[in-house]
Coordinates of C-alpha atoms in Angstrom, one line a residue:
M1 CA -7.7 40.2 -11.0
N2 CA -8.6 38.7 -14.4
L3 CA -4.9 38.0 -15.0
A4 CA -4.5 36.3 -11.7
A5 CA -7.6 34.2 -12.4
A6 CA -6.3 33.2 -15.8
T7 CA -2.9 32.3 -14.3
N8 CA -4.6 30.1 -11.6
A9 CA -6.7 28.4 -14.3
S10 CA -3.6 27.7 -16.4
L11 CA -1.9 26.2 -13.3
A12 CA -4.9 24.1 -12.6
E13 CA -4.9 22.8 -16.1
M14 CA -1.2 22.1 -15.9
S15 CA -1.8 20.2 -12.7
N16 CA -4.4 18.0 -14.5
V17 CA -1.9 17.4 -17.3
L18 CA 0.8 16.3 -14.8
V19 CA -1.6 13.9 -13.1
Y20 CA -2.6 12.3 -16.4
S21 CA 1.1 12.1 -17.4
S22 CA 1.9 10.4 -14.1
M23 CA -0.9 7.8 -14.9
A24 CA 0.8 7.1 -18.2
V25 CA 4.2 6.5 -16.5
Y26 CA 2.6 4.4 -13.8
T27 CA 1.1 2.3 -16.5
L28 CA 4.6 1.7 -17.9
A29 CA 5.8 0.9 -14.4
F30 CA 2.9 -1.6 -14.1
L31 CA 4.0 -3.4 -17.2
A32 CA 7.6 -3.4 -16.0
H33 CA 6.5 -4.9 -12.7
I34 CA 4.6 -7.6 -14.6
A35 CA 7.7 -8.3 -16.7
E36 CA 9.7 -8.6 -13.5
W37 CA 7.5 -11.4 -12.2
V38 CA 7.1 -13.1 -15.5
F39 CA 10.7 -13.2 -16.6
G40 CA 11.9 -13.9 -13.1
S41 CA 9.6 -17.0 -12.9
R42 CA 12.4 -19.4 -14.0
S43 CA 14.5 -18.3 -11.2
K44 CA 16.9 -20.4 -9.2
V45 CA 14.1 -21.4 -6.9
G46 CA 11.8 -22.2 -9.9
R47 CA 14.5 -24.2 -11.7
T48 CA 15.3 -26.2 -8.5
A49 CA 11.7 -27.0 -7.9
A50 CA 11.2 -28.1 -11.5
A51 CA 14.3 -30.3 -11.4
L52 CA 13.3 -32.2 -8.3
T53 CA 11.4 -35.5 -8.4
P54 CA 10.5 -37.7 -5.4
S55 CA 13.0 -40.4 -6.4
R56 CA 15.8 -37.8 -6.7
T57 CA 15.2 -36.3 -3.3
A58 CA 15.3 -39.7 -1.6
A59 CA 17.9 -41.5 -3.7
A60 CA 21.6 -41.2 -4.0
P61 CA 23.2 -38.8 -6.5
Q62 CA 22.2 -39.8 -10.0
V63 CA 24.9 -41.5 -12.1
V64 CA 24.8 -41.1 -15.9
A65 CA 26.9 -42.8 -18.5
Q66 CA 29.1 -40.7 -20.7
A67 CA 31.5 -41.7 -23.5
G68 CA 34.4 -43.3 -21.8
G69 CA 33.1 -43.2 -18.3
T70 CA 30.5 -41.9 -15.9
A71 CA 29.7 -38.6 -14.2
V72 CA 27.9 -37.8 -11.0
L73 CA 25.2 -35.2 -11.1
D74 CA 25.0 -33.2 -7.8
R75 CA 21.7 -33.0 -6.1
P76 CA 20.0 -29.7 -6.5
K77 CA 20.5 -27.4 -3.5
V78 CA 17.2 -27.4 -1.7
V79 CA 16.2 -25.2 1.2
T80 CA 15.3 -27.4 4.2
R81 CA 12.0 -26.4 5.7
S82 CA 11.4 -26.9 9.4
A83 CA 8.8 -29.3 10.7
A84 CA 5.1 -28.4 10.8
G85 CA 4.4 -26.0 13.7
S86 CA 7.8 -24.2 13.8
R87 CA 7.8 -23.0 10.2
D88 CA 11.3 -21.5 10.3
V89 CA 11.1 -20.7 6.6
P90 CA 13.6 -18.4 4.8
D91 CA 12.5 -15.5 2.7
G92 CA 12.1 -15.9 -1.0
P93 CA 14.4 -14.3 -3.6
G94 CA 11.9 -11.4 -4.3
A95 CA 9.8 -10.4 -7.2
A96 CA 12.7 -10.7 -9.7
G97 CA 13.1 -14.4 -8.8
G98 CA 16.8 -14.0 -8.2
D99 CA 17.8 -13.9 -11.9
V100 CA 19.5 -11.2 -13.9
Q101 CA 16.7 -10.6 -16.4
G102 CA 14.0 -10.3 -13.7
D103 CA 16.1 -8.0 -11.7
L104 CA 16.7 -5.8 -14.7
Y105 CA 12.9 -5.4 -15.3
G106 CA 12.5 -4.8 -11.5
R107 CA 15.0 -1.9 -11.6
I108 CA 13.3 -0.4 -14.6
A109 CA 9.9 -0.7 -12.8
V110 CA 11.3 1.1 -9.7
S111 CA 12.8 3.8 -11.9
L112 CA 9.5 4.4 -13.7
T113 CA 7.6 4.4 -10.4
T114 CA 10.0 7.0 -9.1
L115 CA 9.5 9.1 -12.3
A116 CA 5.7 8.8 -12.0
F117 CA 5.9 9.8 -8.3
L118 CA 7.9 13.0 -9.2
V119 CA 5.4 13.9 -12.0
E120 CA 2.4 13.3 -9.7
A121 CA 4.0 15.2 -6.9
A122 CA 4.6 18.1 -9.3
G123 CA 0.9 17.9 -10.2
V124 CA -0.2 18.1 -6.5
I125 CA 2.1 21.1 -5.9
T126 CA 0.9 22.9 -9.0
R127 CA -2.7 22.4 -7.8
A128 CA -1.7 23.9 -4.5
V129 CA -0.2 26.9 -6.2
A130 CA -3.3 27.3 -8.4
V131 CA -5.7 27.3 -5.5
Q132 CA -3.3 29.1 -3.1
R133 CA -4.0 26.7 -0.3
A134 CA -3.4 23.1 0.9
P135 CA -4.5 20.9 -2.0
W136 CA -6.8 18.8 0.2
G137 CA -10.1 20.6 0.0
N138 CA -12.1 17.9 -1.8
M139 CA -11.9 14.2 -2.6
Y140 CA -10.1 14.7 -5.9
E141 CA -7.3 16.5 -4.2
F142 CA -7.2 14.1 -1.3
S143 CA -7.0 11.1 -3.6
T144 CA -4.2 12.4 -5.7
T145 CA -2.2 13.4 -2.6
F146 CA -3.0 10.1 -1.0
S147 CA -1.5 8.0 -3.9
T148 CA 1.5 10.3 -4.0
V149 CA 2.3 9.8 -0.4
A150 CA 1.7 6.0 -0.6
V151 CA 4.2 5.7 -3.4
G152 CA 6.6 8.1 -1.6
A153 CA 6.4 5.8 1.5
Y154 CA 7.2 2.8 -0.6
L155 CA 10.2 4.5 -2.3
G156 CA 11.3 5.6 1.2
F157 CA 11.4 2.0 2.4
L158 CA 13.4 1.1 -0.7
L159 CA 15.8 4.0 -0.1
A160 CA 16.2 2.7 3.5
K161 CA 17.4 -0.6 2.0
K162 CA 14.2 -2.5 2.9
D163 CA 13.6 -5.3 0.5
I164 CA 10.0 -4.6 -0.4
R165 CA 10.2 -4.5 -4.2
W166 CA 7.6 -7.3 -4.2
M167 CA 5.1 -4.7 -3.1
G168 CA 5.6 -2.7 -6.3
L169 CA 3.0 -4.5 -8.4
P170 CA 0.0 -4.3 -6.0
L171 CA 1.0 -0.7 -5.2
V172 CA 1.1 0.6 -8.7
T173 CA -2.1 -1.3 -9.6
T174 CA -4.0 0.3 -6.8
V175 CA -2.5 3.8 -7.4
L176 CA -3.7 3.5 -11.0
L177 CA -7.1 2.5 -9.7
D178 CA -7.1 5.4 -7.2
L179 CA -6.1 8.0 -9.9
G180 CA -8.6 6.6 -12.4
I181 CA -11.5 7.0 -9.8
A182 CA -10.2 10.5 -8.9
T183 CA -9.9 11.8 -12.4
T184 CA -13.2 10.2 -13.7
W185 CA -15.7 10.4 -10.8
L186 CA -14.2 12.6 -8.1
Y187 CA -12.7 15.4 -10.2
T188 CA -13.6 18.9 -8.9
D189 CA -12.6 22.2 -10.4
S190 CA -10.2 24.2 -8.3
D191 CA -12.1 26.5 -5.9
Q192 CA -11.7 28.2 -2.6
L193 CA -12.5 26.5 0.7
V194 CA -15.6 26.8 2.7
P195 CA -15.2 29.0 5.7
A196 CA -14.9 26.0 8.1
L197 CA -11.8 24.8 6.4
H198 CA -9.9 28.1 6.6
S199 CA -7.5 27.1 9.4
Y200 CA -3.9 26.1 9.9
W201 CA -5.4 22.8 11.2
L202 CA -6.1 21.9 7.6
W203 CA -2.3 21.5 7.1
I204 CA -2.0 19.5 10.4
H205 CA -5.0 17.3 10.6
V206 CA -5.5 16.4 6.9
S207 CA -1.8 15.9 6.2
T208 CA -1.5 13.4 9.0
A209 CA -4.7 11.6 8.0
I210 CA -3.3 11.2 4.5
F211 CA 0.1 10.0 5.7
C212 CA -1.5 7.5 8.1
G213 CA -3.8 6.1 5.4
A214 CA -0.9 5.7 3.0
V215 CA 1.2 3.8 5.5
F216 CA -1.8 1.8 6.7
Y217 CA -2.3 0.8 3.1
L218 CA 1.3 -0.6 2.9
G219 CA 0.5 -2.6 6.1
A220 CA -2.7 -3.9 4.6
V221 CA -0.9 -5.2 1.4
A222 CA 1.7 -7.0 3.5
T223 CA -1.1 -8.5 5.7
L224 CA -3.0 -9.8 2.7
L225 CA 0.1 -11.3 1.2
Y226 CA 0.9 -12.8 4.6
L227 CA -2.4 -14.7 4.5
F228 CA -1.6 -16.1 1.0
R229 CA 2.0 -17.0 1.9
D230 CA 0.9 -18.6 5.3
S231 CA -1.6 -20.8 3.5
Y232 CA 1.1 -21.8 1.0
E233 CA 3.6 -22.7 3.7
S234 CA 0.9 -24.6 5.7
K235 CA 0.2 -26.7 2.6
L236 CA 3.9 -27.5 2.1
A237 CA 4.3 -28.4 5.7
G238 CA 1.4 -30.7 5.5
G239 CA 2.9 -32.5 2.5
G240 CA 0.6 -30.9 -0.1
S241 CA 1.6 -29.8 -3.6
P242 CA 0.7 -26.2 -4.5
G243 CA 0.0 -25.4 -8.1
G244 CA 2.5 -23.9 -10.5
F245 CA 1.2 -20.4 -10.2
A246 CA 1.5 -20.5 -6.4
R247 CA 5.0 -21.9 -6.6
S248 CA 6.0 -19.2 -9.1
V249 CA 4.6 -16.3 -7.2
L250 CA 4.4 -17.2 -3.5
E251 CA 7.8 -18.9 -3.4
R252 CA 9.5 -15.6 -4.2
L253 CA 7.7 -13.6 -1.5
P254 CA 9.2 -13.1 1.9
A255 CA 8.3 -15.8 4.5
A256 CA 5.0 -15.5 6.2
A257 CA 6.7 -14.6 9.4
S258 CA 8.6 -11.8 7.7
L259 CA 5.4 -10.4 6.1
D260 CA 3.6 -10.6 9.4
K261 CA 6.4 -8.8 11.2
F262 CA 6.6 -6.0 8.5
A263 CA 2.8 -5.4 8.7
Y264 CA 2.8 -5.4 12.5
R265 CA 5.7 -2.9 12.8
I266 CA 4.1 -0.5 10.3
N267 CA 0.7 -0.6 11.9
A268 CA 2.2 -0.3 15.4
A269 CA 4.4 2.6 14.4
I270 CA 1.6 4.6 12.7
F271 CA -1.1 4.0 15.3
P272 CA 0.0 6.8 17.6
L273 CA 0.0 9.2 14.7
W274 CA -3.6 8.1 13.8
T275 CA -4.5 8.9 17.4
F276 CA -3.0 12.3 17.0
T277 CA -5.0 12.8 13.8
I278 CA -8.3 12.2 15.7
V279 CA -7.3 14.5 18.5
A280 CA -6.2 17.2 16.0
G281 CA -9.6 16.9 14.2
A282 CA -11.4 17.3 17.5
I283 CA -9.5 20.5 18.3
W284 CA -10.2 21.8 14.8
A285 CA -13.9 21.0 15.2
G286 CA -13.9 23.0 18.5
D287 CA -12.5 26.0 16.6
A288 CA -14.7 25.6 13.6
W289 CA -18.0 24.4 15.0
G290 CA -17.8 25.2 18.7
R291 CA -17.7 21.6 19.9
Y292 CA -15.0 19.0 20.0
W293 CA -17.0 15.9 19.3
G294 CA -20.5 15.7 17.8
W295 CA -20.8 12.1 16.6
D296 CA -20.6 13.2 13.0
A297 CA -20.2 10.3 10.6
K298 CA -16.6 11.1 9.8
E299 CA -15.8 11.4 13.5
V300 CA -17.5 8.1 14.3
W301 CA -15.8 6.1 11.6
S302 CA -12.4 7.6 12.4
F303 CA -13.0 6.4 16.0
I304 CA -14.2 3.0 14.7
T305 CA -11.0 2.7 12.7
W306 CA -8.9 3.6 15.8
V307 CA -10.7 0.9 17.8
A308 CA -10.2 -1.7 15.1
Y309 CA -6.4 -1.0 14.9
A310 CA -6.2 -1.0 18.7
A311 CA -8.0 -4.4 18.7
Y312 CA -5.4 -5.6 16.2
L313 CA -2.5 -4.5 18.4
H314 CA -4.1 -6.0 21.4
A315 CA -4.7 -9.3 19.5
R316 CA -1.0 -9.4 18.6
A317 CA -0.1 -9.5 22.3
T318 CA -2.8 -12.0 23.2
A319 CA -2.2 -15.8 23.2
G320 CA -4.3 -17.6 20.6
W321 CA -4.9 -14.4 18.5
K322 CA -1.6 -14.0 16.8
G323 CA -1.1 -14.8 13.2
R324 CA -4.1 -15.2 10.9
K325 CA -6.8 -14.1 13.4
A326 CA -4.9 -10.8 14.1
A327 CA -4.3 -10.4 10.3
Y328 CA -8.1 -10.6 9.7
I329 CA -8.6 -7.8 12.3
A330 CA -6.0 -5.7 10.6
L331 CA -7.8 -6.0 7.2
I332 CA -11.1 -5.2 8.9
A333 CA -9.4 -2.1 10.4
F334 CA -8.2 -1.0 7.0
G335 CA -11.6 -1.6 5.5
C336 CA -13.0 0.8 8.1
F337 CA -10.4 3.4 7.0
L338 CA -11.5 2.9 3.4
F339 CA -15.1 3.3 4.2
N340 CA -14.2 6.5 6.1
Y341 CA -12.3 7.6 3.1
Y342 CA -14.8 6.9 0.4
G343 CA -18.1 5.7 1.9
V344 CA -18.7 8.5 4.4
N345 CA -18.0 11.2 1.9
I346 CA -20.0 9.7 -1.0
F347 CA -22.9 8.0 0.7
V348 CA -23.4 9.8 4.1
T349 CA -24.6 13.3 4.6
S350 CA -22.5 14.9 7.3
K351 CA -20.6 18.1 8.2
H352 CA -17.8 16.7 6.0
S353 CA -20.0 16.7 2.9
Y354 CA -18.1 19.8 1.6
A355 CA -15.5 17.3 0.3
G356 CA -16.6 18.0 -3.3
V357 CA -18.6 14.8 -4.2

């Protein structure tokens, strides 16, 4: 028995080392993503915008004198934007800005993110072996698994040839924040579960909740970026002149319509699974506590989150509520999920207070 306990303790310590190692690699990936944006700033789009002046866009091709003759400078190739109201705007070239150096740093960033994901996943699996159960018995374990699944979903989209590398920087930033909070404030030594959690529903209910939250997070990032990009496009359509930072960053993102569509498809696809998560939790509560619904704080906020995402999907189908209004509802819905994730466990006493904080 002592040997088994020592082995489990060693595995738990190894899990901690792997999580901290993944944080180090994520930090390198963060720096690489920063380099991707910085060194891609003088992209084809950026150089074109810098070369344009009002006189050149309205005048004939510029003629310059050369020794022995003249030469005609071609006008820079400019993407024609549609009139205000229609906003048929093409997608930007991406985080790398369309140049070779930016793309190189982007590929390095994705490679480092993949390595960090594998190291963190190994840490989660090692923790599961150490405690001999699903590694979701407390907030520390939930947080490390959540960030692993979020990065895995992002890499899955890249593997499916979806051009979402622009999401890498906010993703890695929030993953580092999540792991920092988990290892600093939420860390709990490996231990056995309370009797209520000894059920196969732990694998079903909690795993689906983690997966839903991770994918909802990707939708929330796309929604937030949509709001910024939509404001940028509106300013351009109105004849305004955005600042240099906005041109450098927002011009390279997908069009507002593309970001809006991506966020909607993600939220719509995952909403049925979130519905199943709540139903599975109710069934588990019936087995563990003898009642399917007791208006516990976690149950209430799970339902509030469901209602908020249902309102978002309804708003998308309602005239006058598409676009920015629906996006605000989507962000409120994700805020409800975050409060259910952190706030209920930390600040509210409920039947779910066994989460280790």
